[in-house]
């Protein structure tokens, strides 16, 4: 293992830990009204969504306040799997977020892990309305809200790093929307005022400098509620001190797999991760950067800022794009080979950036991408029971064992499934993926209507034009292509409903109470007086699509799902880790198969299982023929790059193969050499 990254990064973090342990400063609790018990128990009465007002720029959509959307159907089952897995039990055996966490007053870990864990635990606990999970979250929230520093800082005394607080601010904004806890806004106000004074002398650095845009969201969240002009000053200061992502992408220099040697050279004897190059091409930073321009455009009012995300995604797709909707980052940008990996933090942070960007830009294509990541890359990176995440997932993943290749900078544990393979950030951070996705399924529209942004079964309870309304969405999408929506306004009410139409669906059918409505690309708008019980039926046209990727490789998708050839999996426990295990997975069948570009594909649908993405019972199969390509082999546990010219075996028969949804195949091929 190179002396480079994980080790030096770990020692940096270790320093943070020790600093936490050394702290014995006194604190003075902030005397503020505690959360009303009833609000904590049941959540708040429904609130109307908030849109930015002048001097902030307008945006076409706004996320509904957390708590407005409850998952149902398969998505609710998925959230329960998360709660029954690491999501609901991590604090019981992982000391990093255990009783000694610095974020609950202990002397233990005091940096990003506590806030990361809460960023998913808080929305999960309220999604499921689980008293047990809420109590787990309140241990951290209460301590944080009741123990601010005298100068306005908050959080553990052991460090004054701006970065972990940026994550905790995201937690507090969600928590306030869920409960209305009166302690939240005063704490945030004092902190932001402190930061405005302190930043000139103690500017943003390393992670905080690269991730300033996440704090900007919380600053604007508070500004919308308090109209405190100093918050806009702070927004400008964050932008000024933060890294210029838009500038980087405008002349995107990172068109190759990151050269680990170059990182080492730049760093010299110090930590390569913490140097500019190491931070600019760092996958999680890049994922978070995707919200920088849209978020800043709310302050600047600039259309070029707002729309810069399209160019950013184009650069990432062109030079680092993968068939699962992600870009490679293992853990630095790694080119387009489907044997490169993507860190799980990068997956969930890209999702959150897209949820924000979708609201600000109103571009339906960002919803297509969000779904591709949510329904493929996210569930692929965890065991079906969500007890063991991976650090790096490979699109072509033929073995999950200890190996050093082909990562740019990550260590040999990187694609094991386990408690904290390679490094522990993903263990705490993956929890935000599903609950925040659920919270972004529907949004409010600027013309005071509602919009379906992504599709999954759910119930929306909100207020439109001052009238309470419940919207129920029934669907097995993305495993099926129909969606049924029932609107239940308290009384007859005129307002627009917008429905995102995925670009892959050519020939979508839309009907209101059985009468067809014309579907338009992007968003279909239906403006009418809605009566309680009115229904909208959507029927998407999902055909099998063949996409060309790295070295002309073929990948298959149908609708929002990407399909993979499952490889027989032999799971072996490498280490027992308390309530879970670290696993290696070895292949039990041949995987080196090529496919003709114009292959005939037969689609068969099967029941959606209790675990919707489980590999044991795939909900859809694509059947076709392929041929072995004996020259395509694996090295050090990873498939060699897909050959550009695939020579099929002369003496092997044509093979009948069956592709299944990507996420269920933990060993798989998704990018096939093209035969012929
Ligand atoms: Zn991570």
XYZ file of C-alpha atoms and ligand atoms in Angstrom:
677
model
C 0.000 0.000 0.000
C 1.475 3.371 -0.899
C 2.441 5.499 2.100
C 0.201 8.093 0.499
C -3.394 8.503 1.291
C -5.494 6.448 3.663
C -2.707 6.199 6.190
C -1.919 9.871 6.201
C -5.573 10.779 6.102
C -6.194 8.469 9.000
C -3.446 10.088 11.020
C -4.975 13.474 10.324
C -8.294 12.209 11.631
C -6.603 10.512 14.561
C -5.310 13.920 15.537
C -8.854 15.178 15.573
C -9.864 12.322 17.831
C -7.114 12.982 20.309
C -7.912 16.669 20.290
C -11.451 15.703 21.253
C -10.196 13.615 24.124
C -7.953 16.385 25.394
C -10.695 18.904 25.687
C -11.925 19.791 29.132
C -13.206 23.301 28.555
C -16.251 24.452 30.429
C -19.402 25.262 28.557
C -22.446 27.330 29.286
C -25.769 25.875 28.193
C -27.970 28.060 26.060
C -31.250 28.517 27.870
C -33.851 28.125 25.209
C -37.204 26.566 24.941
C -36.923 22.838 24.395
C -38.811 20.978 21.690
C -42.434 20.477 22.622
C -42.816 16.803 23.495
C -45.861 16.455 21.264
C -43.948 17.817 18.284
C -41.177 15.298 18.835
C -43.640 12.467 19.171
C -45.720 13.096 16.102
C -43.886 15.630 13.954
C -45.286 19.075 13.261
C -48.467 20.147 11.653
C -47.883 20.402 7.920
C -46.080 23.523 6.786
C -46.259 25.288 3.478
C -43.006 25.113 1.488
C -40.721 28.167 1.478
C -39.475 29.680 -1.772
C -36.568 32.112 -1.875
C -37.695 35.741 -2.018
C -35.845 38.840 -3.222
C -33.004 39.591 -3.023
C -32.548 35.855 -3.555
C -33.244 34.530 -7.046
C -36.414 32.654 -7.870
C -36.336 28.909 -8.373
C -38.921 26.780 -10.170
C -39.273 24.103 -7.487
C -38.734 23.886 -3.745
C -38.215 20.837 -1.568
C -41.188 20.273 0.704
C -40.416 20.638 4.411
C -38.963 17.413 5.789
C -41.780 15.228 7.071
C -44.184 16.125 4.249
C -43.509 12.917 2.304
C -43.823 9.452 3.789
C -42.547 6.433 1.896
C -44.937 3.567 1.231
C -44.824 0.283 -0.694
C -41.379 -0.974 -1.642
C -39.672 2.267 -0.575
C -41.063 1.926 2.955
C -39.804 -1.662 3.013
C -36.385 -0.401 1.933
C -36.332 2.174 4.755
C -37.286 -0.542 7.248
C -34.454 -2.721 5.966
C -32.142 0.220 6.635
C -33.566 0.691 10.139
C -33.277 -3.040 10.857
C -29.702 -3.012 9.539
C -26.787 -0.707 10.306
C -29.013 2.369 10.062
C -30.875 1.546 13.253
C -28.114 -0.248 15.155
C -24.778 1.332 14.333
C -24.568 3.246 17.601
C -25.011 0.020 19.579
C -21.649 -1.471 18.682
C -19.579 1.054 16.707
C -17.832 3.290 19.256
C -17.371 6.081 16.700
C -21.032 7.058 17.159
C -21.469 5.283 20.502
C -22.046 6.690 23.957
C -18.613 8.343 24.016
C -19.110 10.366 20.823
C -17.925 13.936 21.157
C -21.225 14.969 19.578
C -23.102 13.694 22.612
C -20.729 15.060 25.228
C -18.233 12.189 25.356
C -14.499 12.180 24.766
C -14.526 10.037 21.651
C -14.777 10.789 17.958
C -15.526 14.463 17.551
C -15.250 15.144 13.849
C -17.513 14.258 10.910
C -18.894 10.817 11.815
C -21.510 11.853 14.377
C -23.038 14.483 12.055
C -22.802 12.097 9.070
C -24.728 9.439 10.998
C -27.401 11.935 12.056
C -27.797 13.315 8.535
C -29.467 10.006 7.706
C -30.741 8.921 11.108
C -32.887 12.032 11.650
C -34.884 11.768 8.384
C -35.051 7.965 8.751
C -36.387 8.133 12.319
C -39.123 10.584 11.378
C -39.918 8.799 8.096
C -40.648 5.671 10.128
C -42.056 7.637 13.073
C -39.933 5.382 15.265
C -39.690 6.425 18.943
C -36.559 4.298 19.342
C -34.711 5.887 16.440
C -35.843 9.375 17.455
C -34.455 8.779 20.947
C -31.126 7.720 19.446
C -31.004 10.918 17.398
C -32.028 13.131 20.330
C -28.966 12.048 22.355
C -26.816 13.974 19.862
C -29.276 16.737 19.004
C -30.029 17.663 22.623
C -26.368 17.744 23.550
C -25.514 19.861 20.528
C -28.321 22.350 21.090
C -27.728 22.627 24.838
C -23.937 23.039 24.789
C -22.949 25.912 22.513
C -19.654 27.652 23.200
C -19.571 31.121 24.736
C -18.453 32.632 21.431
C -21.227 31.146 19.312
C -19.441 27.996 18.141
C -21.169 24.701 18.753
C -20.194 21.051 18.804
C -17.334 19.237 20.516
C -14.695 21.425 22.146
C -11.911 19.263 20.813
C -11.740 20.943 17.427
C -12.867 24.148 15.809
C -12.910 22.769 12.267
C -15.669 24.385 10.200
C -16.264 21.224 8.142
C -18.050 18.806 10.525
C -20.288 21.692 11.589
C -21.365 22.119 7.973
C -22.790 18.592 8.156
C -24.419 19.205 11.534
C -26.115 22.328 10.160
C -27.746 20.145 7.473
C -28.967 17.895 10.284
C -30.353 20.800 12.299
C -32.290 22.283 9.374
C -34.006 18.958 8.740
C -34.631 18.467 12.440
C -36.198 21.915 12.737
C -38.514 21.244 9.823
C -39.548 18.003 11.484
C -40.095 19.353 14.991
C -40.079 23.157 15.097
C -37.654 22.928 18.021
C -37.182 26.516 19.200
C -33.537 25.949 20.125
C -32.386 25.508 16.531
C -32.587 28.943 14.923
C -30.983 30.893 17.820
C -28.055 28.468 17.843
C -27.605 28.742 14.085
C -27.869 32.544 14.211
C -25.206 32.851 16.901
C -22.951 30.427 15.071
C -23.233 32.243 11.745
C -22.596 35.611 13.411
C -19.526 34.135 15.066
C -18.357 32.709 11.774
C -18.771 36.051 10.039
C -16.408 37.570 12.630
C -13.970 34.673 12.726
C -13.586 33.647 9.080
C -11.348 36.561 8.028
C -8.769 35.484 10.613
C -9.398 31.762 10.462
C -10.505 31.080 6.884
C -12.025 27.947 5.404
C -9.422 25.263 4.794
C -9.163 21.786 3.227
C -12.515 19.951 3.414
C -14.490 23.003 4.500
C -13.008 25.102 1.698
C -14.048 22.512 -0.896
C -17.515 21.957 0.618
C -18.575 25.544 1.410
C -21.665 25.100 -0.797
C -23.216 22.704 1.697
C -23.024 25.354 4.400
C -24.444 27.919 1.976
C -27.656 25.879 1.866
C -28.033 26.151 5.645
C -27.216 29.881 5.613
C -29.914 30.494 2.992
C -32.327 28.230 4.887
C -31.976 30.453 7.951
C -32.082 33.672 5.915
C -35.428 32.668 4.438
C -36.787 32.383 7.953
C -35.153 35.354 9.718
C -34.255 37.805 6.911
C -31.079 38.570 8.865
C -28.988 40.598 6.381
C -25.729 39.442 7.982
C -26.451 35.977 6.649
C -26.114 37.289 3.106
C -22.744 38.786 4.071
C -21.752 35.352 5.292
C -22.959 33.772 2.042
C -20.613 36.070 0.098
C -17.732 35.362 2.460
C -18.175 31.600 2.070
C -18.163 31.979 -1.698
C -15.079 34.192 -1.549
C -13.116 31.785 0.655
C -14.503 28.610 -0.865
C -12.960 26.766 -3.766
C -13.991 27.991 -7.232
C -15.603 24.824 -8.607
C -17.221 26.621 -11.513
C -13.814 27.896 -12.591
C -12.313 24.431 -12.337
C -14.955 22.837 -14.524
C -14.878 25.692 -17.053
C -11.385 24.558 -18.085
C -11.600 21.010 -16.806
C -8.031 19.757 -16.602
C -8.689 16.331 -15.076
C -9.336 14.245 -18.155
C -7.356 11.158 -17.122
C -7.260 8.686 -14.284
C -5.603 10.495 -11.373
C -1.895 9.816 -11.236
C -1.196 8.742 -7.677
C 2.489 9.454 -8.210
C 1.695 13.059 -9.146
C -0.312 13.390 -5.959
C 2.598 12.093 -3.943
C 5.034 14.437 -5.664
C 2.872 17.454 -5.062
C 2.475 16.530 -1.459
C 6.108 15.835 -0.768
C 6.374 14.499 2.719
C 3.008 15.805 3.795
C -0.487 14.469 3.268
C -1.413 14.179 -0.405
C -5.101 14.236 0.425
C -4.840 17.644 1.945
C -3.078 19.309 -0.985
C -4.981 21.192 -3.656
C -4.747 18.497 -6.312
C -5.780 15.794 -3.853
C -8.843 17.821 -2.873
C -9.849 18.945 -6.382
C -10.068 15.410 -7.781
C -11.409 13.856 -4.581
C -14.657 12.010 -5.386
C -16.722 13.180 -2.430
C -15.647 16.784 -2.960
C -16.577 16.503 -6.630
C -19.980 15.021 -5.684
C -20.671 17.894 -3.323
C -19.396 20.416 -5.872
C -22.337 19.650 -8.149
C -24.587 21.804 -5.994
C -22.148 24.735 -5.797
C -23.285 26.669 -8.845
C -27.045 26.101 -8.470
C -26.888 27.033 -4.771
C -24.762 30.117 -5.433
C -27.090 31.196 -8.253
C -29.760 31.852 -5.620
C -27.490 34.597 -4.259
C -25.962 35.840 -7.521
C -29.098 35.584 -9.613
C -26.901 34.462 -12.504
C -28.358 32.073 -15.052
C -24.818 30.997 -15.978
C -24.200 30.016 -12.356
C -27.496 28.153 -12.182
C -26.875 26.176 -15.360
C -23.171 25.449 -14.844
C -24.067 22.039 -13.455
C -24.852 20.805 -16.967
C -21.316 21.452 -18.155
C -19.946 19.965 -14.939
C -21.858 16.739 -15.455
C -20.792 16.654 -19.091
C -17.127 16.867 -18.083
C -17.537 14.093 -15.518
C -19.469 11.889 -17.969
C -16.987 12.445 -20.769
C -13.866 11.633 -18.803
C -15.007 9.613 -15.790
C -18.594 8.429 -16.492
C -19.701 4.886 -15.613
C -22.758 2.836 -16.666
C -24.364 3.089 -13.198
C -24.910 6.856 -13.570
C -21.911 7.728 -11.404
C -18.380 8.855 -12.112
C -15.353 6.902 -10.976
C -13.616 8.050 -7.798
C -11.538 5.504 -5.896
C -11.010 7.734 -4.220
C -9.850 10.233 -6.765
C -11.224 10.637 -10.282
C -10.277 7.472 -12.097
C -11.325 7.520 -15.778
C -14.040 5.567 -17.560
C -12.958 1.973 -17.187
C -15.817 0.033 -15.553
C -13.266 -1.750 -13.379
C -12.613 1.494 -11.485
C -14.565 2.107 -8.327
C -16.798 4.756 -6.809
C -16.892 5.475 -3.091
C -20.277 5.134 -1.380
C -20.031 8.647 0.128
C -19.629 9.913 -3.430
C -22.862 8.146 -4.417
C -25.013 9.606 -1.639
C -23.467 13.069 -1.901
C -24.099 13.123 -5.650
C -27.721 12.209 -4.955
C -28.128 15.051 -2.461
C -26.490 17.525 -4.855
C -28.858 16.436 -7.623
C -31.901 16.788 -5.341
C -30.888 20.387 -4.615
C -29.959 21.132 -8.249
C -33.209 19.680 -9.548
C -35.181 22.167 -7.445
C -33.059 25.156 -8.461
C -32.676 24.436 -12.180
C -35.948 22.626 -12.864
C -34.118 20.438 -15.379
C -35.908 17.089 -15.644
C -32.721 15.382 -16.879
C -31.256 15.750 -13.395
C -34.194 13.671 -12.145
C -33.360 10.947 -14.680
C -29.820 10.854 -13.362
C -30.917 10.924 -9.732
C -33.118 7.878 -10.323
C -30.366 6.005 -12.138
C -28.073 6.478 -9.149
C -30.742 5.861 -6.489
C -32.049 2.650 -8.056
C -28.692 1.217 -9.106
C -25.496 2.600 -7.581
C -26.934 3.166 -4.082
C -28.415 -0.278 -3.336
C -25.506 -1.998 -5.125
C -23.041 -0.717 -2.549
C -24.688 -2.474 0.397
C -25.671 -6.046 1.140
C -29.375 -6.638 0.521
C -30.024 -6.509 4.301
C -28.067 -3.209 4.569
C -25.784 -4.578 7.261
C -22.542 -4.210 5.278
C -21.601 -1.323 2.990
C -18.787 -1.261 0.466
C -16.351 1.585 0.199
C -15.767 1.260 -3.565
C -18.189 -0.420 -5.917
C -17.004 -1.406 -9.379
C -19.506 -1.591 -12.250
C -17.660 -4.676 -13.479
C -17.066 -6.346 -10.126
C -15.884 -9.910 -10.441
C -14.461 -10.450 -6.953
C -14.578 -8.521 -3.670
C -11.350 -9.421 -1.968
C -8.272 -7.771 -0.549
C -6.547 -6.228 -3.527
C -4.653 -3.075 -4.365
C -5.602 -2.740 -7.998
C -7.003 -0.763 -9.701
C -7.636 2.011 -7.180
C -6.058 5.407 -7.644
C -5.369 5.956 -3.956
C -7.568 3.647 -1.875
C -6.406 0.705 0.188
C -6.827 -3.060 -0.237
C -10.066 -3.389 1.752
C -11.909 -0.976 -0.509
C -14.400 -3.296 -2.134
C -15.057 -5.723 0.685
C -18.554 -5.579 2.131
C -18.232 -4.834 5.824
C -18.475 -2.531 8.791
C -15.903 0.065 7.737
C -13.878 -1.248 4.796
C -10.934 1.012 3.877
C -12.139 3.965 5.919
C -15.118 4.694 8.088
C -16.740 7.733 6.443
C -19.197 5.741 4.301
C -20.301 3.718 7.358
C -21.771 6.866 8.869
C -22.625 8.790 5.708
C -24.533 6.259 3.583
C -27.581 6.613 5.851
C -28.656 9.857 4.163
C -29.228 8.211 0.753
C -32.693 6.640 0.958
C -34.389 8.955 3.509
C -33.418 12.137 1.641
C -34.418 10.582 -1.669
C -37.849 9.888 -0.142
C -38.043 13.507 1.015
C -37.418 14.782 -2.519
C -39.959 12.702 -4.485
C -42.428 15.586 -4.704
C -41.698 19.306 -4.629
C -43.670 22.527 -4.562
C -43.784 24.592 -7.768
C -43.182 28.344 -7.929
C -46.702 28.861 -9.325
C -48.126 27.298 -6.167
C -48.686 23.767 -7.352
C -47.058 20.372 -6.858
C -44.606 18.362 -8.926
C -43.662 14.688 -9.076
C -39.860 14.840 -9.411
C -38.875 11.184 -8.973
C -41.112 8.162 -8.812
C -41.492 5.762 -5.897
C -44.494 4.871 -3.746
C -45.266 7.538 -1.136
C -47.884 9.734 0.513
C -47.511 13.520 0.492
C -49.240 15.589 3.160
C -48.858 19.291 2.534
C -50.600 22.603 1.926
C -51.331 24.011 -1.538
C -52.762 27.526 -1.823
C -53.567 27.380 1.890
C -55.624 24.203 1.452
C -54.465 20.957 3.088
C -53.965 18.141 0.621
C -52.917 14.498 0.657
C -51.400 12.946 -2.467
C -51.011 9.186 -2.616
C -48.687 7.619 -5.152
C -48.907 3.880 -5.774
C -46.281 2.168 -7.869
C -43.706 -0.570 -8.184
C -41.639 1.801 -10.345
C -38.769 1.378 -11.311
C -39.495 -2.379 -11.462
C -42.769 -1.634 -13.278
C -43.609 1.271 -15.571
C -46.962 2.478 -14.271
C -47.641 5.050 -11.555
C -51.036 5.852 -10.055
C -51.568 9.126 -8.195
C -54.647 10.060 -6.165
C -55.147 13.673 -5.102
C -57.178 14.462 -2.032
C -57.420 18.218 -1.506
C -59.636 19.173 1.423
C -61.947 20.859 -1.083
C -62.079 21.430 -4.842
C -58.930 23.345 -5.667
C -57.385 24.730 -8.861
C -53.613 24.356 -9.138
C -51.005 22.928 -11.538
C -49.548 19.434 -11.166
C -46.264 18.823 -12.958
C -45.067 15.324 -13.758
C -41.479 14.589 -14.708
C -41.332 12.533 -17.884
C -38.033 10.624 -18.104
C -36.198 11.192 -21.378
C -35.938 7.419 -21.937
C -39.729 7.109 -22.074
C -40.761 7.849 -25.656
C -44.518 7.441 -25.843
C -45.539 8.055 -22.227
C -49.270 7.849 -21.631
C -50.895 10.153 -19.078
C -54.564 10.118 -18.092
C -56.641 12.067 -15.572
C -59.672 10.148 -14.308
C -59.240 7.882 -17.337
C -59.121 10.685 -19.926
C -55.840 10.988 -21.858
C -53.674 14.075 -21.431
C -50.837 14.923 -23.790
C -47.421 14.066 -22.332
C -44.697 16.614 -23.052
C -40.927 16.136 -22.714
C -39.372 17.274 -19.463
C -42.412 18.099 -17.370
C -46.043 17.543 -18.294
C -48.225 20.181 -16.664
C -51.870 19.508 -15.820
C -53.718 22.619 -14.717
C -57.290 22.110 -13.572
C -59.592 22.180 -10.594
C -58.788 19.045 -8.649
C -61.582 17.276 -6.812
C -60.931 14.983 -3.853
C -60.263 11.517 -5.271
C -59.105 12.598 -8.729
C -56.538 10.213 -10.146
C -53.612 10.520 -12.536
C -52.322 7.415 -14.283
C -48.853 7.402 -15.835
C -47.586 4.686 -18.102
C -43.972 4.965 -19.170
C -42.593 3.353 -22.298
C -39.461 1.522 -21.221
C -37.590 -0.211 -23.997
C -34.277 -1.978 -23.659
C -31.522 0.487 -24.456
C -27.980 -0.467 -25.393
C -25.393 2.157 -24.483
C -21.795 2.278 -25.654
C -19.122 3.066 -23.086
C -15.430 2.569 -22.429
C -13.713 0.800 -25.334
C -17.093 0.535 -27.037
C -18.421 -1.741 -24.267
C -22.165 -2.475 -24.282
C -24.398 -1.750 -21.288
C -28.098 -2.516 -21.040
C -30.768 -0.424 -19.353
C -34.536 -0.473 -19.359
C -36.207 2.547 -17.854
C -34.416 3.666 -14.712
C -32.774 0.293 -14.091
C -29.369 -0.788 -15.339
C -28.886 -4.519 -15.903
C -25.956 -6.762 -15.086
C -24.892 -10.359 -15.587
C -24.906 -11.890 -12.090
C -21.855 -13.998 -11.220
C -22.375 -16.849 -8.747
C -21.278 -15.457 -5.365
C -19.377 -17.285 -2.625
C -19.471 -15.157 0.507
C -16.678 -15.727 3.033
C -16.433 -14.009 6.407
C -13.077 -12.307 6.668
C -13.608 -10.810 10.131
C -16.451 -10.745 12.621
C -17.346 -7.165 13.507
C -19.849 -7.212 16.377
C -23.354 -7.197 14.944
C -22.037 -7.496 11.389
C -19.138 -9.038 9.463
C -16.491 -8.075 6.953
C -17.039 -10.219 3.872
C -15.014 -11.236 0.875
C -16.972 -12.480 -2.130
C -15.481 -14.891 -4.673
C -16.828 -15.756 -8.100
C -18.301 -19.208 -8.685
C -19.084 -18.897 -12.382
C -17.461 -17.572 -15.530
C -18.047 -13.917 -16.260
C -15.919 -13.121 -19.310
C -18.742 -12.850 -21.801
C -19.127 -10.671 -24.885
C -22.385 -9.703 -26.614
C -23.348 -8.824 -30.171
C -24.379 -5.147 -30.457
C -27.706 -6.036 -32.082
C -28.561 -8.918 -29.784
C -32.221 -9.931 -29.359
C -33.426 -9.287 -25.796
C -36.478 -10.857 -24.106
C -37.907 -9.110 -21.021
C -39.676 -11.030 -18.240
C -41.212 -9.506 -15.121
C -41.400 -11.288 -11.758
C -42.893 -10.302 -8.393
C -41.128 -7.503 -6.525
C -39.613 -9.179 -3.463
C -39.835 -7.992 0.144
C -36.253 -6.840 -0.262
C -36.899 -5.026 -3.535
C -33.329 -5.038 -4.841
C -32.365 -8.489 -3.552
C -30.361 -10.535 -6.008
C -32.105 -13.763 -4.968
C -35.422 -12.747 -6.521
C -34.913 -10.208 -9.290
C -38.101 -8.368 -10.310
C -37.070 -8.185 -13.973
C -34.837 -10.294 -16.197
C -33.365 -9.547 -19.598
C -32.583 -12.733 -21.489
C -30.183 -12.782 -24.423
C -27.230 -14.621 -25.855
C -23.529 -14.045 -25.368
C -20.244 -15.805 -26.019
C -17.205 -16.405 -23.861
C -14.214 -14.150 -24.490
C -11.373 -16.260 -23.065
C -8.740 -13.561 -23.493
C -10.568 -11.269 -21.070
C -9.222 -12.082 -17.621
C -8.913 -10.710 -14.099
C -5.800 -9.423 -12.384
C -5.521 -9.037 -8.633
C -9.276 -9.609 -8.174
C -10.427 -7.044 -10.766
C -11.612 -7.586 -14.328
C -9.068 -6.296 -16.807
C -10.235 -3.336 -18.862
C -13.000 -4.360 -21.277
C -11.225 -5.321 -24.512
C -11.986 -3.053 -27.450
C -11.744 -6.007 -29.829
C -13.361 -9.095 -28.381
C -12.413 -12.425 -29.914
C -14.971 -15.037 -28.941
C -13.810 -18.533 -28.263
C -13.807 -20.690 -31.350
C -14.956 -23.845 -29.638
C -17.466 -22.510 -27.102
C -21.147 -22.604 -27.873
C -23.291 -19.542 -27.724
C -24.455 -19.035 -24.126
C -27.963 -18.083 -22.995
C -27.544 -15.413 -20.333
C -29.961 -13.597 -18.057
C -29.302 -10.057 -16.832
C -30.851 -8.775 -13.586
C -31.123 -5.322 -11.984
C -27.580 -4.108 -11.293
C -27.989 -3.589 -7.550
C -28.913 -7.206 -6.824
C -25.797 -8.659 -8.419
C -22.967 -7.987 -5.983
C -20.624 -9.771 -8.382
C -21.458 -8.770 -11.934
C -20.588 -7.611 -15.388
C -22.425 -4.522 -16.591
C -20.112 -3.373 -19.401
C -19.660 -6.160 -21.967
C -17.133 -6.352 -24.782
C -18.897 -5.904 -28.112
C -18.573 -8.957 -30.357
C -18.123 -8.634 -34.058
Zn -16.908 7.465 2.360
